[in-house]
PDB file of C-alpha atoms in Angstrom:
ATOM      1  CA  UNK A   1      71.443  28.953 193.374  1.00  0.00           C
ATOM      2  CA  UNK A   2      69.880  31.964 191.703  1.00  0.00           C
ATOM      3  CA  UNK A   3      70.745  33.178 188.254  1.00  0.00           C
ATOM      4  CA  UNK A   4      69.986  36.807 187.501  1.00  0.00           C
ATOM      5  CA  UNK A   5      69.828  36.924 183.720  1.00  0.00           C
ATOM      6  CA  UNK A   6      68.718  40.528 183.564  1.00  0.00           C
ATOM      7  CA  UNK A   7      65.467  41.477 181.895  1.00  0.00           C
ATOM      8  CA  UNK A   8      63.954  43.058 178.834  1.00  0.00           C
ATOM      9  CA  UNK A   9      63.463  46.070 181.077  1.00  0.00           C
ATOM     10  CA  UNK A  10      67.281  46.474 181.187  1.00  0.00           C
ATOM     11  CA  UNK A  11      67.373  46.809 177.404  1.00  0.00           C
ATOM     12  CA  UNK A  12      64.659  49.471 177.455  1.00  0.00           C
ATOM     13  CA  UNK A  13      67.004  51.813 179.349  1.00  0.00           C
ATOM     14  CA  UNK A  14      69.327  52.021 176.348  1.00  0.00           C
ATOM     15  CA  UNK A  15      68.684  53.178 172.795  1.00  0.00           C
ATOM     16  CA  UNK A  16      70.545  50.812 170.472  1.00  0.00           C
ATOM     17  CA  UNK A  17      71.952  52.075 167.196  1.00  0.00           C
ATOM     18  CA  UNK A  18      70.844  50.091 164.148  1.00  0.00           C
ATOM     19  CA  UNK A  19      72.698  46.783 163.929  1.00  0.00           C
ATOM     20  CA  UNK A  20      74.201  47.166 167.402  1.00  0.00           C
ATOM     21  CA  UNK A  21      74.688  44.186 169.676  1.00  0.00           C
ATOM     22  CA  UNK A  22      74.147  44.073 173.439  1.00  0.00           C
ATOM     23  CA  UNK A  23      77.210  44.191 175.732  1.00  0.00           C
ATOM     24  CA  UNK A  24      76.869  42.430 179.081  1.00  0.00           C
ATOM     25  CA  UNK A  25      79.119  42.018 182.093  1.00  0.00           C
ATOM     26  CA  UNK A  26      78.440  38.604 183.639  1.00  0.00           C
ATOM     27  CA  UNK A  27      79.866  37.863 187.096  1.00  0.00           C
ATOM     28  CA  UNK A  28      80.087  34.558 188.923  1.00  0.00           C
ATOM     29  CA  UNK A  29      79.962  34.741 192.729  1.00  0.00           C
ATOM     30  CA  UNK A  30      80.459  32.472 195.707  1.00  0.00           C
ATOM     31  CA  UNK A  31      79.362  33.159 199.269  1.00  0.00           C
ATOM     32  CA  UNK A  32      82.494  32.897 201.387  1.00  0.00           C
ATOM     33  CA  UNK A  33      82.577  33.365 205.158  1.00  0.00           C
ATOM     34  CA  UNK A  34      85.134  35.705 206.702  1.00  0.00           C
ATOM     35  CA  UNK A  35      86.991  35.051 209.977  1.00  0.00           C
ATOM     36  CA  UNK A  36      83.903  36.075 211.966  1.00  0.00           C
ATOM     37  CA  UNK A  37      81.624  33.704 210.056  1.00  0.00           C
ATOM     38  CA  UNK A  38      79.830  36.433 208.096  1.00  0.00           C
ATOM     39  CA  UNK A  39      79.243  35.583 204.448  1.00  0.00           C
ATOM     40  CA  UNK A  40      80.418  37.775 201.586  1.00  0.00           C
ATOM     41  CA  UNK A  41      79.774  37.592 197.843  1.00  0.00           C
ATOM     42  CA  UNK A  42      83.181  36.989 196.297  1.00  0.00           C
ATOM     43  CA  UNK A  43      83.515  37.360 192.532  1.00  0.00           C
ATOM     44  CA  UNK A  44      85.095  34.241 191.037  1.00  0.00           C
ATOM     45  CA  UNK A  45      85.225  35.495 187.443  1.00  0.00           C
ATOM     46  CA  UNK A  46      83.869  38.343 185.340  1.00  0.00           C
ATOM     47  CA  UNK A  47      83.135  37.810 181.646  1.00  0.00           C
ATOM     48  CA  UNK A  48      82.301  40.497 179.069  1.00  0.00           C
ATOM     49  CA  UNK A  49      79.847  39.178 176.452  1.00  0.00           C
ATOM     50  CA  UNK A  50      78.630  40.750 173.211  1.00  0.00           C
ATOM     51  CA  UNK A  51      75.448  39.196 171.818  1.00  0.00           C
ATOM     52  CA  UNK A  52      72.543  40.027 169.553  1.00  0.00           C
ATOM     53  CA  UNK A  53      70.132  37.926 171.594  1.00  0.00           C
ATOM     54  CA  UNK A  54      70.049  39.598 175.005  1.00  0.00           C
ATOM     55  CA  UNK A  55      70.669  38.594 178.616  1.00  0.00           C
ATOM     56  CA  UNK A  56      69.750  34.923 178.413  1.00  0.00           C
ATOM     57  CA  UNK A  57      72.234  34.298 175.593  1.00  0.00           C
ATOM     58  CA  UNK A  58      74.881  36.399 177.337  1.00  0.00           C
ATOM     59  CA  UNK A  59      74.560  34.249 180.462  1.00  0.00           C
ATOM     60  CA  UNK A  60      74.722  31.021 178.417  1.00  0.00           C
ATOM     61  CA  UNK A  61      77.862  32.263 176.626  1.00  0.00           C
ATOM     62  CA  UNK A  62      79.446  33.355 179.913  1.00  0.00           C
ATOM     63  CA  UNK A  63      78.689  29.977 181.519  1.00  0.00           C
ATOM     64  CA  UNK A  64      80.481  28.220 178.659  1.00  0.00           C
ATOM     65  CA  UNK A  65      83.482  30.544 179.075  1.00  0.00           C
ATOM     66  CA  UNK A  66      83.501  30.102 182.874  1.00  0.00           C
ATOM     67  CA  UNK A  67      83.387  26.300 182.619  1.00  0.00           C
ATOM     68  CA  UNK A  68      86.224  26.327 180.074  1.00  0.00           C
ATOM     69  CA  UNK A  69      88.324  28.744 182.144  1.00  0.00           C
ATOM     70  CA  UNK A  70      87.729  26.851 185.406  1.00  0.00           C
ATOM     71  CA  UNK A  71      88.005  23.413 183.722  1.00  0.00           C
ATOM     72  CA  UNK A  72      84.708  22.191 185.209  1.00  0.00           C
ATOM     73  CA  UNK A  73      81.638  20.587 183.639  1.00  0.00           C
ATOM     74  CA  UNK A  74      79.229  22.724 185.672  1.00  0.00           C
ATOM     75  CA  UNK A  75      79.689  26.328 186.777  1.00  0.00           C
ATOM     76  CA  UNK A  76      77.952  25.389 190.042  1.00  0.00           C
ATOM     77  CA  UNK A  77      81.100  23.509 191.050  1.00  0.00           C
ATOM     78  CA  UNK A  78      82.897  26.860 191.503  1.00  0.00           C
ATOM     79  CA  UNK A  79      80.172  29.503 191.940  1.00  0.00           C
ATOM     80  CA  UNK A  80      76.816  29.845 193.616  1.00  0.00           C
ATOM     81  CA  UNK A  81      75.310  32.779 191.761  1.00  0.00           C
ATOM     82  CA  UNK A  82      75.456  34.574 188.415  1.00  0.00           C
ATOM     83  CA  UNK A  83      74.713  38.265 187.900  1.00  0.00           C
ATOM     84  CA  UNK A  84      74.447  39.938 184.509  1.00  0.00           C
ATOM     85  CA  UNK A  85      74.439  43.640 183.776  1.00  0.00           C
ATOM     86  CA  UNK A  86      73.752  45.315 180.473  1.00  0.00           C
ATOM     87  CA  UNK A  87      76.633  47.735 179.987  1.00  0.00           C
ATOM     88  CA  UNK A  88      75.848  49.175 176.565  1.00  0.00           C
ATOM     89  CA  UNK A  89      76.004  48.354 172.879  1.00  0.00           C
ATOM     90  CA  UNK A  90      78.672  47.434 170.356  1.00  0.00           C
ATOM     91  CA  UNK A  91      78.395  48.292 166.690  1.00  0.00           C
TER      92      UNK A  91
END
């Protein structure tokens, strides 16, 4: 079950104002077959995270939120993959 936590390279594409924090969109997906048996990535939940620490912290924060929202002790009980995307900066 892969986790895409983004990379430092993502942050290099943006120029952060002084004191700004990173904004991430973290999505939790499951592979679900359709009526023909073909699998599709279905988004279970999307969480917006603002952090000073970067992608790894954003994913950790989103996992905590997902587990609370879904009332599970492990996100893997409801999703098979996590994807994070740096969306910008907050001041």
